[in-house]
Each structure stands twice: as C-alpha cells, then as structure tokens.
Amino acid sequence: MNALNQPVGILTGIGSQTANRLQKLGLYTLQDLLFHLPLRYEDRTRAYAIGSLKPGMTALISGKIEFIDVLDKGRKSLICRISDGTGFINLRFFHFSANQHNTLKPGTAISCFAEARYGFAGLEMIHPEYKIIADASDCITQSRLTPVYPLTEGLNQNVVRKAVAQALDLCQQAPELLTDWIPEPVLTHYHYPSLSDAIQTLHAPDESVSIEALQNGSVPALKRLAFEELLAHYLSLRTTRHKAKAWQAPSFFAGQAGKIATEHFLNALPFQLTGAQQRVIADIEADCLSQQPMMRLVQGDVGSGKTVVSAYAALLALTAGYQVAVMAPTELLAEQHKRNFSAWFDGFDTQVLYLTGQVKGNARKDVLQALEDGSAGIIIGTHALFQDAVNFHRLGLIIIDEQHRFGVHQRLALREKGQQNDSRPHQLVMTATPIPRTLAMLQYSDLDISIIDELPPGRKPIVTSVIPAERRDAVIERISGWVDKKKQVYWVCTLIEESEVLQCEAAEKTAARLTEALPNVRIALIHGRMKSSEKDAVMQDFKNHRIDLLVATTVIEVGVDVPNAGLMIIENPERLGLSQLHQLRGRVGRGSDDSYCLLMYQAPLSDTARHRLGVLRDSNDGFVIAEKDLELRGPGEVMGTRQTGQMHFKIADLTRDADVLAAVQKIGDRFFIQSPQSVQPLCDRWLNATTEYSEV
Ligand code: ADP
Ligand code: MG
C-alpha cells in the first residue's frame, strides 16, 4: 500500500477523536491532508514598525509594555499599551486571567500578531497572539508564511498544521509516493511546477512566493492543481461518453416508409425549417441511424425553434417502431409540448399521452398501461416520467427540454429505464441557456453539441428599454394603449429572496394595484404556489386571449409561447442574472409584430447593474449576453448552481481559474491517446465516489 493512503490516525498527535474531526472535513488519509489547502496565509516572516501599521493590516510587531490597565466602562477589558519608538498600539483582551495581568508588566518586551484596527484610542489589536521575548528589538520571525486551514468544530490550526507538516515530511523523504500524472512536457509548456513542489509551495511557501499571488490564486502552484482537477473532471466526463457510446442503440432506419413520413411531417408544418434547424436535424438523423446511443445537446436561443427539431427526432423513432419520452421541467411547459406534439402528430397512427404528478387514479393507470403495452408512441411529462411505476414497451428516444433544470442523475435515470439487454435509447437534450464556449466544453463534455444559431425569419428584434420605477404611471398608460390595440402584456415580478412565498405575495399586490389602475383591462395572476391545474387554466386563458395582462413571477421563465403578447415589463431586473432576464424576455418577440421589453429598475442603480442592463438593451443574442455576463460576473455566477449541474471542485474555482480551461480541453483530448494509463488514477485522485457522473 502507498504510505500516503495510511489513515491520519497514524500521525503523531492525532488521536481517534481528532481523526474523527478530520474526517468531518473529508480528511481520511495522509494524501487527503496534502490536498487540504490553506484558505489563506499569515505573514510572520517580517516584523512591522508599529508606526507603519494601518488599520486592516494583520502583522507581527514587537515593543515594550508601557502600561496596563483594566477598563470597567462598557465591556470589561484588559488594556496593555506597547510602543517601539515609532508609535504605540493598544492590546485589548475581553477575556483575561490574573496570571496574564501579572506577566504583562510595564517594561516587559513582547511580540504580537493580529489585525490592527481603530479602537477607542488609536490603533488596537484584539486578543492578539503574543509572546514575551527577551528584547523588544529581537522579534522572532518565521522563514515561511503560516498557512491558515479550513477547520471544523473542535479542531484548531495547530493540530491541522502539525498533521499536514508530517504528511509533507513523508512526501519530501519519498517524493515517488505522490505520483505526478501530468506529463513532463505539459508542465514545462505551461510553466507548472511538479506536483510535490506545488503542494510544498502551497502549504509552506518560502520567501520567494508573493503573498498576494497566493491570496488571489495566481501562483503557478495553485494554477497547476486547479488545472489538474479540472482535467480530471473533463477526463471523467469524456470517459462517461466513451462508455455510453459502447452501448448498442436502436437504429431508426425506416426505409421508404420513413421517407414518406418525414416528408408528410415537413409539408404539414405551417413554416419552413430554418437552415440552422435543418443542419441540426441532419446531425440528429446521422446519430439515430448509427447503432450507438445519441447523446446530443441542442443549444439554441429562446425562440429558435428547438421543439420542432425534437419532434422531428421523435418522428424518426416512431417510424422505426420505437417509443419517445419527452421530459420538461415544468407542467406548464409539458402541457405546451403536449399540445404541439398532438397537433404535429395528428395524422399519425399513434397516441400522444401526458404524465405528470397531477395525473392520478384511473387516468394514470391508463397512461402507464399504454406505455407498457406500446399503444402510446409519445409520452410527454415532467420528472414523473422516471418514477418506478413507469415501464416502457420499447423506448427508443429520450428528449429532455431545458436540461439545465434537471440534475445529471435525472437524465441518467430515464436512460436506464429504456435499457434493454445491451441497448440503450438515444438521448436528445435541449437548452436555451447559452453558455460561453469555454464553459460548455467542461460542463457538457459528455455530450455532442449542435447549435441552432439562427432565428426563424421575420422575427423582429425585441426593443428593450431601461427605465426607473418612478415612471410607473407612464408604463401603465402604455399598457392601456397596447391593450386597446388588442394585444397582450406580461408583467413580471422578481424578488431578491429565493422565497417563493414572498415572491407570490409581491405578485399578488402588484396584480391588485394594476387592477385598480386599469379597470378595463382583463388581468390575471400566475405564480409558483398555484396548483398546476390553476396555472394551466390561467395560461390557457392567456393563450386564448381571454386575459390581456398576465402578472407573473419568474415561473413563466421557461418555454411559454403566446405570440400575441408583445410587451413585457420586468420589475427590478437588477436582481436577476442576464441570462435569466434574456430568457424571460424571450416570452415576447414570438410573433411577427414589433415587441418591447421594459426593464423597470429601482433607483439608485450601481454602475455594474447599469452596465449589465445596458448589455441586455443593446443585444438580443443570447451568446453575446452570456459572454458579457461572464466578463462582468465571472463563470461561477454565470453558470450558477442551477447550471453547473452537480459540479463540485475541491480546489478549482471556475471564476478564478477560467484561464486554464482552454488548456484542459487541449491536453484532455490528447490524454486518452498519449497517457491512457493515467486517466483512471487522475480521476480517482480528484473525483470521489459520490461524484455522480463518475460511475456511469
Ligand atoms: P424554443 O427554441 O425557445 O423552444 P420554440 O420551439 O418554442 O422555441 O419555437 C418558438 C416558436 O417559433 C414556435 O411558435 C414555433 O412554432 C415557431 N417556429 C419554429 N421554427 C420555425 C420556423 N422555421 N419558422 C417559423 N416559425 C418557427
Ligand atoms: Mg423551448
């Protein structure tokens, strides 16, 4: 066994209790300790003149005690003033012992380490770390920066520091224990240090390393580890892809009958497919004719027409005698797909059925029966589709809409449902969330990507304006004029809190106020706390123009399609991310008339917020917006927890380390050919067993 795989308990000073606490931090072995990096560093390598201290500096100082006193006013504290000839500072202790009071005698030399802050009489240090020393000018400095580690209850810095130091020692004596899986030429090319040097530097940086570079994460040692970790994730996703491709899949070849069916389908559409749609369809067709499972992501801006592309894929499956499951993130969207698919497949000899959590009792039984005996060719629904009771007769294709709303495992669960012997269904996932290329390559490296980069013709760009909330009356006026022209309006309420209750209340209030201000306008409200049957009823009414103004929370974000609604007001847009705003805005601009989006902000607006809303005003292109959002906010936020799926990193930080992504892809792609033997060990090192996509 590699000595680094020994449990932390074998180290001096680590009893079973401490070992348990370390485990809470995920530290089981010596190797875990090596990869447990400091949060930050303290600099005890030099002593500062007291006169040079500024508030906020954490520094080592030394001096002579001038006086000591106990203050009774306010919170009782022990004050001890020290000076070094360049200035003085007060040490302040709220908890102190009689012994402390006795040792801190005037005239005694002392060295202290803490953050200097403004206090009641000039600078002070609260509860500094201190040592009595022989001579005030003889402050004991350290040769290296002191690491400060993440802790958990019951652990202190010293315990972790000593444990890590022992692991480092072992590693220095036997560097071969820590295998460097990154080939030498790669290290040289990117100026990365070796693994053991990197680890040594990060735990015990010497004078040559700048503390700023350490704190802001730009030191090569850290970059190298971030690179390695991201590489491991990339390799793991690519491995998943290779393994998935090794399965069999049904070939959707249907000969002449298939040809007739697709022609019939295309001729019946009320429009011509765009060039981009045709290109993506060709990608899909090629995938589905091969006998490997398709794993394709279709990225396309809101309104680019992804649904009909997926319907075409469904058609291929049907004509070859297979079933299709279409999964949407909300009932509203599932319902809309149900309507579209039912219309498109009207002349075809199959049933389009619908299954969500709301379908109960006998209706549910009937649906399950039809899926099992194969009489239903297409099933559309929410995540209810992958529950245990659902069994397919011959599932050949899975379509997942707005995939970023689903976890990776939900996607996989459905795939397993259709598994038969060594064959798995094809999978088509769709997203309207444009992700900058660099990030897409990491997040979606288990998928092939097709992009619909063209909107259906005749769409006019949405005219977006940014206006302050004080102009609410003018906005209400505008709604009135708009409704007079027999057109419809969305009014979207946002709230900073993630609380749905508050968001709904706000929407209720807004609806009430608008009803008062616009007595002749038919107003309805839709929010996330309504039953889905109620939501559907409202949506249906809006679609059929029995409602003029729909007040909504962000539940309408995804997919809803009402071409006659060409005006949208978004309240407090400054609270949402650009991509989310762009998606919301995509609810309008679906018809051939001019459409408008008013971003009604609450003044005052910060410079960044102003800038961000300006981006949205000036562009209608989701990819441009995503790139700008990336620049302004960084990848971590652009991808958000919702969009990162389940990617957790130990060391890498997508915001800080975006600059290594290009290298990750480049090296990653070569890795399978040049260092295949290193793929598994690298993945083992960085991805723990709970990482969802590792075991697929
Ligand atoms: P999204 O990509 O956002 O899911 P949809 O599939 O909902 O977009 O399509 C938006 C609207 O555009 C729908 O009403 C759809 O019928 C229509 N559409 C799709 N493709 C075309 C096309 N090639 N020409 C005209 N309209 C189209
Ligand atoms: Mg859609």
XYZ file of C-alpha atoms and ligand atoms in Angstrom:
724
model
C 0.000 0.000 0.000
C 1.146 3.506 -0.768
C 2.182 5.108 2.512
C 0.126 8.169 1.652
C -3.019 6.076 1.833
C -2.473 5.440 5.527
C -5.138 6.844 7.820
C -4.459 10.194 9.500
C -4.645 8.359 12.825
C -1.108 7.040 12.407
C 0.350 10.542 12.745
C 1.845 11.753 15.986
C -0.622 13.864 17.902
C -3.724 12.552 16.145
C -5.890 10.509 18.497
C -9.133 8.889 17.499
C -11.171 11.948 18.433
C -9.061 14.258 16.297
C -9.110 11.727 13.495
C -12.922 11.799 13.615
C -12.930 15.542 13.393
C -10.561 15.493 10.447
C -12.914 13.064 8.764
C -15.653 15.636 9.017
C -13.514 17.722 6.700
C -13.190 14.769 4.362
C -9.641 14.076 5.535
C -9.116 10.348 5.958
C -5.643 9.705 4.646
C -2.285 11.437 4.537
C -2.887 12.173 0.896
C -6.140 13.936 1.798
C -4.132 16.174 4.102
C -1.783 17.094 1.289
C -4.686 18.267 -0.830
C -6.322 20.152 2.025
C -5.100 23.583 1.026
C -4.897 26.651 3.224
C -7.694 29.181 2.971
C -5.219 31.985 3.378
C -1.832 32.756 4.859
C -0.459 34.805 7.690
C 2.780 36.624 7.318
C 5.100 36.280 10.291
C 8.187 36.439 8.122
C 8.814 40.059 8.968
C 8.126 42.373 11.883
C 6.485 45.729 11.211
C 7.290 49.021 12.897
C 4.234 49.934 14.927
C 4.257 53.404 13.345
C 3.836 51.844 9.890
C 0.668 49.877 10.741
C -2.563 50.743 9.062
C -5.998 49.557 10.091
C -6.829 46.226 8.495
C -3.223 45.006 8.375
C -2.538 41.692 10.011
C 1.023 41.954 11.207
C 3.744 40.834 13.516
C 5.057 43.598 15.787
C 7.170 43.882 18.906
C 7.675 46.500 21.558
C 7.820 47.283 25.245
C 4.817 47.400 27.507
C 4.187 50.974 28.675
C 1.263 50.413 30.956
C -1.515 48.001 31.673
C -4.982 48.771 32.930
C -8.391 47.195 33.386
C -11.224 49.251 31.941
C -14.580 48.846 33.641
C -16.521 51.096 31.379
C -18.702 49.198 28.935
C -17.480 45.686 28.480
C -14.726 44.946 30.952
C -11.365 44.643 29.251
C -7.667 44.483 29.912
C -5.705 47.120 28.014
C -1.989 46.884 27.510
C -0.178 49.610 25.623
C 3.056 48.793 23.829
C 5.418 51.006 21.879
C 8.579 50.542 19.828
C 9.748 54.116 19.366
C 7.928 54.520 16.039
C 4.457 54.509 17.584
C 2.197 52.785 20.061
C -0.714 50.371 19.937
C -3.165 49.025 22.494
C -3.685 45.318 23.033
C -7.172 44.596 24.262
C -8.412 41.425 25.988
C -12.026 40.853 26.897
C -11.213 37.535 28.500
C -8.141 37.547 30.663
C -6.689 35.865 33.730
C -4.981 37.163 36.834
C -1.840 35.478 35.570
C -1.989 37.441 32.336
C -2.404 40.599 34.316
C 0.766 39.737 36.219
C 3.017 38.754 33.345
C 2.212 41.763 31.169
C 4.225 44.127 33.350
C 5.350 47.551 32.189
C 8.863 47.314 30.751
C 8.407 43.751 29.500
C 9.308 43.095 25.836
C 6.595 41.364 23.848
C 5.856 40.329 20.300
C 2.289 40.184 18.989
C 0.448 39.055 15.917
C -3.084 40.155 14.993
C -5.060 42.503 12.832
C -4.670 46.194 13.708
C -7.937 48.118 13.931
C -9.124 51.505 15.035
C -10.005 51.382 18.705
C -11.032 53.747 21.442
C -7.639 55.476 21.493
C -5.823 54.903 18.228
C -4.899 51.524 16.792
C -5.525 48.367 18.750
C -5.210 44.610 18.446
C -7.938 42.496 19.973
C -6.855 39.214 21.539
C -3.551 39.112 19.703
C -1.350 36.054 19.717
C 1.608 37.167 21.880
C 4.908 36.041 23.321
C 7.118 37.528 25.997
C 10.553 37.999 24.446
C 13.981 38.873 25.793
C 14.482 42.054 23.867
C 11.943 44.249 22.054
C 14.224 44.572 19.043
C 14.640 40.813 18.817
C 11.279 39.740 17.425
C 11.177 36.091 16.339
C 10.154 35.879 12.701
C 9.373 32.762 10.717
C 11.010 31.746 7.498
C 7.764 30.798 5.781
C 4.228 32.142 5.554
C 1.896 30.480 8.030
C -0.990 28.567 6.434
C -4.494 29.037 7.782
C -6.644 25.969 7.112
C -10.365 25.431 6.919
C -11.392 23.929 10.248
C -14.326 22.257 11.822
C -15.579 22.333 15.379
C -13.074 21.021 17.883
C -10.062 21.381 15.582
C -7.534 24.141 15.831
C -4.964 25.459 13.390
C -2.036 23.939 15.213
C -3.382 20.418 15.058
C -4.005 20.676 11.324
C -0.686 22.410 10.692
C 1.234 19.698 12.524
C -0.634 16.920 10.770
C -0.047 18.455 7.346
C 3.613 19.065 8.176
C 4.104 15.374 8.952
C 2.486 14.371 5.680
C 4.694 16.853 3.853
C 7.801 15.444 5.540
C 6.936 11.949 4.456
C 6.415 13.230 0.968
C 9.742 15.004 0.919
C 11.564 11.898 2.015
C 9.808 9.800 -0.586
C 8.576 12.032 -3.420
C 7.749 8.969 -5.517
C 4.748 8.354 -3.245
C 2.947 11.257 -4.830
C 2.757 10.296 -8.469
C 2.618 13.195 -10.865
C 0.181 12.133 -13.587
C 0.747 15.238 -15.667
C 3.427 14.538 -18.284
C 6.654 16.494 -18.026
C 6.295 18.313 -21.383
C 2.893 19.665 -20.339
C 4.349 21.008 -17.110
C 7.189 22.654 -18.983
C 4.898 24.151 -21.591
C 2.561 25.787 -19.099
C 5.331 26.627 -16.596
C 3.689 24.477 -13.974
C 5.700 23.109 -11.044
C 5.771 19.381 -10.321
C 3.028 18.049 -8.092
C 5.164 17.718 -4.996
C 6.658 21.178 -5.478
C 3.198 22.646 -5.918
C 1.936 21.017 -2.755
C 5.012 22.040 -0.810
C 4.656 25.636 -2.002
C 1.008 25.910 -1.110
C 1.360 24.516 2.410
C 4.685 26.083 3.282
C 5.503 28.882 0.874
C 9.023 30.274 1.171
C 10.111 33.905 0.799
C 10.211 33.679 -2.973
C 6.430 33.351 -3.195
C 4.423 36.543 -3.150
C 1.669 36.558 -0.593
C -0.592 38.463 -3.000
C -0.200 35.793 -5.651
C -1.045 33.181 -3.041
C -4.090 35.022 -1.783
C -5.522 35.795 -5.211
C -4.780 32.339 -6.543
C -2.480 33.325 -9.374
C 0.562 31.366 -8.182
C 1.583 28.644 -10.623
C 1.409 26.054 -7.838
C -2.303 26.648 -7.385
C -2.987 27.007 -11.109
C -1.395 23.661 -11.645
C -3.625 21.960 -9.104
C -6.729 23.683 -10.468
C -5.702 22.582 -13.947
C -5.204 19.044 -12.762
C -8.552 18.944 -11.010
C -10.470 20.371 -13.972
C -8.613 17.978 -16.233
C -9.746 15.084 -14.058
C -13.366 16.217 -14.382
C -13.011 16.616 -18.092
C -11.435 13.186 -18.485
C -14.142 11.666 -16.361
C -16.927 13.138 -18.488
C -15.164 12.061 -21.646
C -14.816 8.570 -20.198
C -18.545 8.551 -19.451
C -19.101 9.448 -23.055
C -16.821 6.682 -24.359
C -18.565 4.141 -22.163
C -22.011 5.337 -23.177
C -21.021 5.071 -26.806
C -20.040 1.464 -26.237
C -23.703 0.557 -25.714
C -25.898 -0.502 -28.578
C -28.817 1.660 -29.616
C -31.727 1.095 -31.933
C -31.127 2.278 -35.461
C -34.058 4.382 -36.630
C -33.831 3.262 -40.200
C -37.312 3.002 -41.709
C -36.625 2.946 -45.425
C -39.230 4.260 -47.840
C -41.950 4.427 -45.202
C -39.718 6.641 -43.116
C -39.104 8.925 -46.030
C -42.790 9.324 -46.711
C -43.475 10.043 -43.072
C -40.829 12.761 -42.752
C -41.994 14.415 -45.966
C -45.554 14.359 -44.748
C -44.466 15.841 -41.441
C -42.471 18.669 -43.018
C -45.186 19.502 -45.534
C -47.770 19.775 -42.804
C -45.744 22.352 -40.859
C -47.041 25.918 -41.235
C -43.481 27.126 -41.857
C -40.203 26.132 -43.469
C -37.376 24.994 -41.258
C -34.500 27.409 -40.995
C -31.095 26.411 -42.296
C -29.869 26.011 -38.743
C -32.775 23.740 -37.876
C -32.035 21.630 -40.927
C -28.373 21.327 -40.018
C -29.211 20.191 -36.505
C -31.779 17.745 -37.821
C -29.105 16.277 -40.083
C -26.800 15.810 -37.061
C -29.598 14.070 -35.214
C -30.533 11.874 -38.149
C -26.949 10.696 -38.536
C -26.770 9.889 -34.810
C -30.014 7.954 -34.871
C -29.090 5.874 -37.864
C -25.919 4.657 -36.231
C -26.146 1.916 -33.665
C -24.590 3.872 -30.835
C -26.713 5.892 -28.465
C -27.017 9.507 -29.472
C -26.011 11.887 -26.689
C -26.616 15.233 -28.230
C -27.188 18.651 -26.765
C -29.054 21.161 -28.878
C -28.301 24.677 -27.812
C -30.433 27.394 -29.295
C -31.563 30.770 -28.185
C -35.118 31.245 -26.938
C -37.493 31.129 -29.877
C -35.005 29.483 -32.211
C -37.401 26.584 -32.715
C -35.937 23.690 -30.804
C -39.267 21.998 -30.199
C -39.969 21.169 -33.808
C -36.439 19.824 -34.178
C -37.072 17.456 -31.293
C -40.410 16.486 -32.838
C -38.551 15.516 -35.978
C -36.324 13.253 -33.915
C -39.446 11.778 -32.330
C -40.795 11.083 -35.773
C -37.691 9.089 -36.677
C -38.170 6.927 -33.605
C -41.877 6.399 -34.226
C -41.491 5.341 -37.823
C -38.878 2.816 -36.755
C -41.317 1.421 -34.210
C -39.938 2.919 -31.015
C -41.446 4.974 -28.223
C -40.407 8.502 -27.311
C -40.338 10.171 -23.897
C -40.270 13.963 -23.727
C -39.392 15.432 -20.364
C -39.923 19.090 -19.481
C -39.039 20.876 -16.227
C -42.484 22.355 -15.524
C -46.075 21.259 -16.015
C -46.749 24.400 -17.970
C -44.109 23.558 -20.478
C -45.024 19.877 -20.604
C -48.596 20.898 -21.314
C -47.463 23.168 -24.141
C -45.364 20.421 -25.673
C -48.322 18.092 -25.376
C -50.408 20.484 -27.448
C -47.688 20.999 -30.065
C -46.839 17.333 -30.429
C -50.501 16.363 -30.569
C -51.023 18.779 -33.443
C -47.879 17.752 -35.302
C -48.617 14.036 -34.944
C -52.317 14.359 -35.625
C -52.289 12.405 -38.867
C -50.012 9.712 -37.492
C -51.164 6.417 -36.166
C -50.093 6.865 -32.555
C -51.178 8.303 -29.242
C -49.509 11.306 -27.616
C -50.013 10.951 -23.877
C -49.271 13.139 -20.907
C -47.933 12.236 -17.478
C -47.134 14.485 -14.540
C -47.576 14.199 -10.800
C -51.053 15.652 -11.308
C -52.263 12.770 -13.417
C -53.811 10.410 -10.876
C -56.096 7.460 -10.368
C -57.534 5.722 -13.402
C -56.147 8.272 -15.837
C -52.705 7.471 -14.554
C -53.304 3.738 -14.738
C -54.378 4.077 -18.341
C -51.262 6.033 -19.266
C -48.973 3.522 -17.574
C -50.781 0.698 -19.324
C -50.466 2.339 -22.743
C -46.742 2.851 -22.207
C -46.227 -0.706 -21.140
C -48.200 -2.298 -23.963
C -46.759 0.105 -26.524
C -50.010 1.652 -27.723
C -48.690 5.102 -26.768
C -45.896 6.213 -29.060
C -45.105 9.519 -27.379
C -45.265 10.371 -23.723
C -44.759 13.931 -22.577
C -44.339 14.853 -18.962
C -42.294 16.120 -16.086
C -39.833 14.192 -13.930
C -42.798 11.938 -13.072
C -41.637 10.039 -16.158
C -38.774 8.333 -14.453
C -40.629 7.046 -11.435
C -40.528 3.338 -10.720
C -44.077 2.586 -11.829
C -43.330 3.780 -15.352
C -42.356 0.974 -17.725
C -41.863 1.302 -21.420
C -42.611 -1.240 -24.074
C -39.844 -0.106 -26.435
C -38.340 3.207 -25.503
C -36.023 4.391 -28.266
C -35.580 8.103 -27.713
C -35.492 10.420 -24.742
C -35.927 14.145 -25.261
C -35.133 16.463 -22.395
C -36.095 20.099 -22.657
C -34.368 22.884 -20.725
C -31.919 20.331 -19.467
C -30.134 22.704 -17.082
C -33.177 22.419 -14.852
C -32.517 18.740 -14.294
C -29.710 17.120 -12.390
C -27.342 14.833 -14.219
C -28.742 11.832 -12.390
C -32.308 12.535 -13.510
C -31.108 12.465 -17.057
C -29.375 9.167 -16.436
C -32.282 7.577 -14.573
C -34.505 7.966 -17.589
C -31.872 6.469 -19.827
C -31.693 3.383 -17.676
C -35.447 2.970 -17.958
C -35.127 2.328 -21.636
C -32.258 -0.079 -21.249
C -32.814 -3.458 -22.848
C -30.068 -6.083 -22.741
C -27.075 -4.201 -24.078
C -29.066 -1.478 -25.803
C -29.948 1.998 -24.592
C -32.223 4.688 -26.001
C -30.939 7.712 -27.869
C -30.908 10.933 -25.950
C -31.516 14.463 -27.128
C -31.205 17.290 -24.631
C -32.097 20.888 -25.329
C -31.196 24.099 -23.650
C -31.870 27.760 -24.287
C -29.257 28.787 -21.791
C -26.360 29.919 -23.877
C -23.117 29.046 -22.221
C -19.849 30.540 -23.336
C -17.849 28.024 -25.302
C -15.059 27.632 -22.788
C -17.508 26.628 -20.094
C -19.642 24.443 -22.316
C -16.660 22.276 -23.087
C -16.257 21.431 -19.423
C -19.881 21.148 -18.452
C -21.079 19.249 -21.479
C -18.031 17.221 -22.355
C -20.069 14.031 -22.178
C -22.293 15.288 -24.984
C -22.058 16.188 -28.653
C -23.249 19.715 -29.254
C -25.350 21.174 -32.065
C -26.202 24.840 -32.120
C -29.257 26.491 -33.687
C -27.700 29.847 -34.390
C -30.460 31.380 -36.452
C -33.946 32.597 -35.588
C -36.972 31.882 -37.787
C -37.325 34.592 -40.420
C -39.478 37.638 -39.901
C -38.748 37.892 -36.214
C -38.110 41.464 -35.281
C -35.656 42.065 -32.503
C -37.225 42.913 -29.180
C -36.856 46.607 -28.402
C -35.622 46.820 -24.852
C -35.536 49.943 -22.699
C -34.229 50.542 -19.228
C -36.425 52.845 -17.151
C -36.693 53.845 -13.496
C -39.637 52.753 -11.378
C -40.718 56.387 -10.945
C -42.093 56.197 -14.448
C -44.566 53.529 -13.462
C -47.553 55.718 -14.365
C -46.279 56.218 -17.881
C -45.763 52.469 -18.150
C -49.321 51.801 -17.029
C -50.520 54.291 -19.631
C -48.606 52.370 -22.241
C -50.198 49.090 -21.223
C -53.589 50.633 -21.621
C -52.816 51.796 -25.173
C -51.334 48.411 -26.011
C -54.378 46.519 -24.803
C -56.603 48.867 -26.834
C -54.786 47.522 -29.877
C -55.965 44.022 -28.864
C -52.544 42.936 -27.800
C -51.364 41.250 -24.637
C -48.864 42.041 -21.945
C -46.682 40.278 -19.399
C -45.775 41.933 -16.128
C -43.039 40.030 -14.319
C -42.325 40.498 -10.627
C -38.965 39.484 -9.258
C -37.722 39.414 -5.735
C -34.246 39.084 -4.412
C -35.239 36.498 -1.822
C -35.362 32.953 -3.003
C -38.593 32.751 -1.070
C -41.464 31.758 -3.266
C -43.992 32.910 -0.667
C -42.673 36.462 -0.750
C -42.446 36.453 -4.498
C -46.067 35.379 -4.772
C -47.222 37.974 -2.290
C -45.445 40.683 -4.241
C -47.087 39.486 -7.432
C -50.499 39.459 -5.724
C -50.027 43.037 -4.579
C -48.903 44.159 -7.998
C -51.875 42.466 -9.624
C -54.229 44.184 -7.198
C -52.699 47.591 -7.874
C -52.762 47.135 -11.617
C -56.395 46.034 -11.456
C -57.176 49.277 -9.685
C -55.209 51.378 -12.166
C -56.522 49.576 -15.252
C -60.204 48.821 -14.651
C -60.902 47.941 -18.281
C -58.062 45.507 -18.684
C -58.560 41.797 -18.022
C -55.834 40.915 -15.575
C -54.807 37.543 -14.203
C -52.101 36.310 -11.926
C -49.858 33.311 -12.197
C -47.319 32.186 -9.631
C -45.493 29.161 -8.365
C -47.759 28.454 -5.418
C -50.833 27.902 -7.512
C -51.933 24.346 -8.283
C -50.751 23.319 -11.678
C -54.318 22.882 -12.877
C -54.936 26.518 -11.891
C -51.751 27.624 -13.624
C -52.697 25.742 -16.738
C -56.170 27.275 -16.730
C -54.714 30.778 -16.490
C -52.151 30.065 -19.183
C -54.814 28.617 -21.424
C -56.938 31.756 -20.915
C -53.986 33.947 -21.741
C -53.235 31.958 -24.851
C -56.858 32.254 -25.966
C -56.831 35.988 -25.274
C -59.400 35.889 -22.537
C -56.791 37.754 -20.496
C -54.970 40.931 -21.558
C -52.389 41.343 -18.871
C -50.678 38.472 -17.139
C -48.937 39.307 -13.886
C -46.383 36.605 -13.213
C -43.452 35.593 -11.106
C -40.446 34.059 -12.800
C -42.391 30.774 -13.213
C -43.079 31.835 -16.777
C -39.378 31.910 -17.499
C -39.267 28.720 -19.443
C -40.691 27.992 -22.842
C -44.186 29.515 -22.745
C -45.332 30.632 -26.180
C -48.025 33.301 -26.755
C -47.240 35.190 -29.972
C -49.842 37.933 -29.421
C -48.104 39.052 -26.224
C -45.566 41.589 -27.423
C -44.961 43.765 -24.384
C -43.207 42.695 -21.233
C -42.475 44.720 -18.145
C -39.865 43.278 -15.810
C -39.811 44.816 -12.395
C -36.478 45.013 -10.587
C -34.481 43.377 -13.346
C -31.301 44.298 -11.474
C -31.982 41.329 -9.219
C -31.647 38.689 -11.898
C -28.770 37.345 -13.946
C -28.512 38.486 -17.554
C -29.160 35.061 -18.988
C -32.281 34.663 -16.917
C -33.518 38.082 -18.000
C -32.814 37.183 -21.574
C -34.879 34.023 -21.210
C -37.747 35.906 -19.622
C -37.649 38.475 -22.366
C -37.803 35.646 -24.876
C -41.503 35.198 -23.996
C -42.180 38.186 -26.260
C -40.991 38.648 -29.808
C -42.661 35.398 -30.830
C -44.981 36.929 -33.385
C -44.231 38.965 -36.475
C -45.041 42.373 -34.916
C -42.742 44.684 -33.029
C -42.289 43.750 -29.430
C -40.988 45.542 -26.405
C -39.391 44.814 -23.088
C -39.266 47.433 -20.361
C -36.715 46.847 -17.635
C -38.127 48.851 -14.764
C -35.438 49.226 -12.153
C -35.456 50.580 -8.656
C -33.086 53.565 -8.410
C -30.308 54.003 -7.472
C -28.562 51.553 -9.732
C -24.938 50.567 -9.193
C -22.526 51.086 -12.080
C -22.244 47.364 -12.736
C -26.016 46.948 -12.660
C -26.422 49.834 -15.103
C -23.812 48.301 -17.337
C -25.449 44.890 -17.213
C -28.907 46.176 -18.072
C -27.271 48.130 -20.897
C -25.926 44.861 -22.319
C -29.440 43.497 -22.429
C -30.798 46.659 -24.016
C -28.157 46.555 -26.740
C -28.213 42.872 -27.641
C -30.763 40.221 -28.473
C -28.192 37.498 -28.902
C -28.110 35.018 -26.041
C -24.499 34.029 -26.691
C -23.274 37.605 -26.713
C -25.185 38.219 -23.500
C -23.722 35.134 -21.868
C -20.180 36.177 -22.830
C -20.758 39.642 -21.369
C -22.263 38.180 -18.248
C -19.168 36.040 -17.978
C -16.958 39.113 -18.222
C -18.990 41.076 -15.712
C -19.738 38.426 -13.153
C -17.398 35.523 -13.748
C -18.228 31.938 -14.699
C -19.193 30.792 -11.220
C -22.181 33.074 -11.225
C -23.000 32.782 -14.873
C -23.313 29.052 -14.581
C -24.910 29.313 -11.168
C -25.633 26.301 -9.044
C -28.601 25.563 -11.209
C -26.496 25.416 -14.301
C -23.369 23.769 -13.065
C -25.327 20.585 -12.581
C -23.539 18.788 -9.802
C -20.015 20.002 -10.328
C -18.151 20.484 -7.127
C -14.493 21.247 -7.016
C -12.043 20.829 -4.194
C -9.567 23.417 -5.351
C -10.532 24.805 -8.735
C -12.781 27.823 -8.884
C -14.317 28.480 -12.262
C -14.304 32.201 -11.717
C -10.671 32.349 -10.714
C -9.393 29.588 -12.957
C -11.301 30.211 -16.184
C -7.929 30.876 -17.806
C -6.903 27.217 -17.618
C -9.994 25.812 -19.328
C -8.595 26.030 -22.824
C -5.535 24.056 -21.733
C -7.744 21.498 -20.011
C -9.575 20.759 -23.220
C -6.455 20.674 -25.343
C -4.468 18.426 -23.050
C -7.540 16.399 -22.119
C -8.234 15.439 -25.710
C -4.670 14.191 -26.166
C -4.572 12.436 -22.846
C -6.539 9.382 -23.946
C -4.006 8.708 -26.667
C -0.797 9.820 -25.013
C -1.344 8.859 -21.370
C -4.280 6.441 -21.248
C -2.850 4.711 -18.191
C -3.032 7.967 -16.214
C -6.706 8.688 -16.819
C -8.118 6.459 -14.115
C -5.635 7.380 -11.381
C -6.185 11.070 -12.070
C -9.927 10.662 -11.834
C -9.546 8.606 -8.666
C -7.451 11.305 -7.091
C -9.877 14.149 -7.725
C -13.339 12.704 -8.052
C -14.706 10.960 -5.054
C -17.136 8.100 -5.254
C -20.139 10.351 -4.755
C -19.485 12.375 -7.871
C -22.485 11.427 -9.884
C -21.127 11.194 -13.341
C -18.075 9.183 -12.459
C -19.676 5.771 -12.258
C -21.888 5.859 -15.283
P -37.504 27.392 -28.366
O -36.278 27.114 -29.147
O -37.363 28.589 -27.493
O -38.002 26.185 -27.618
P -39.932 27.021 -29.824
O -39.619 25.665 -30.279
O -40.915 27.167 -28.716
O -38.605 27.793 -29.434
O -40.364 27.870 -31.089
C -40.813 29.192 -30.959
C -41.895 29.486 -31.984
O -41.332 29.520 -33.296
C -42.977 28.456 -32.015
O -44.207 29.112 -32.153
C -42.648 27.637 -33.248
O -43.782 27.043 -33.815
C -42.062 28.682 -34.163
N -41.113 28.179 -35.172
C -40.222 27.178 -35.030
N -39.481 27.015 -36.149
C -39.913 27.938 -37.015
C -39.557 28.276 -38.362
N -38.591 27.637 -39.009
N -40.225 29.288 -38.946
C -41.188 29.956 -38.298
N -41.581 29.677 -37.051
C -40.960 28.684 -36.406
Mg -38.430 25.568 -25.772
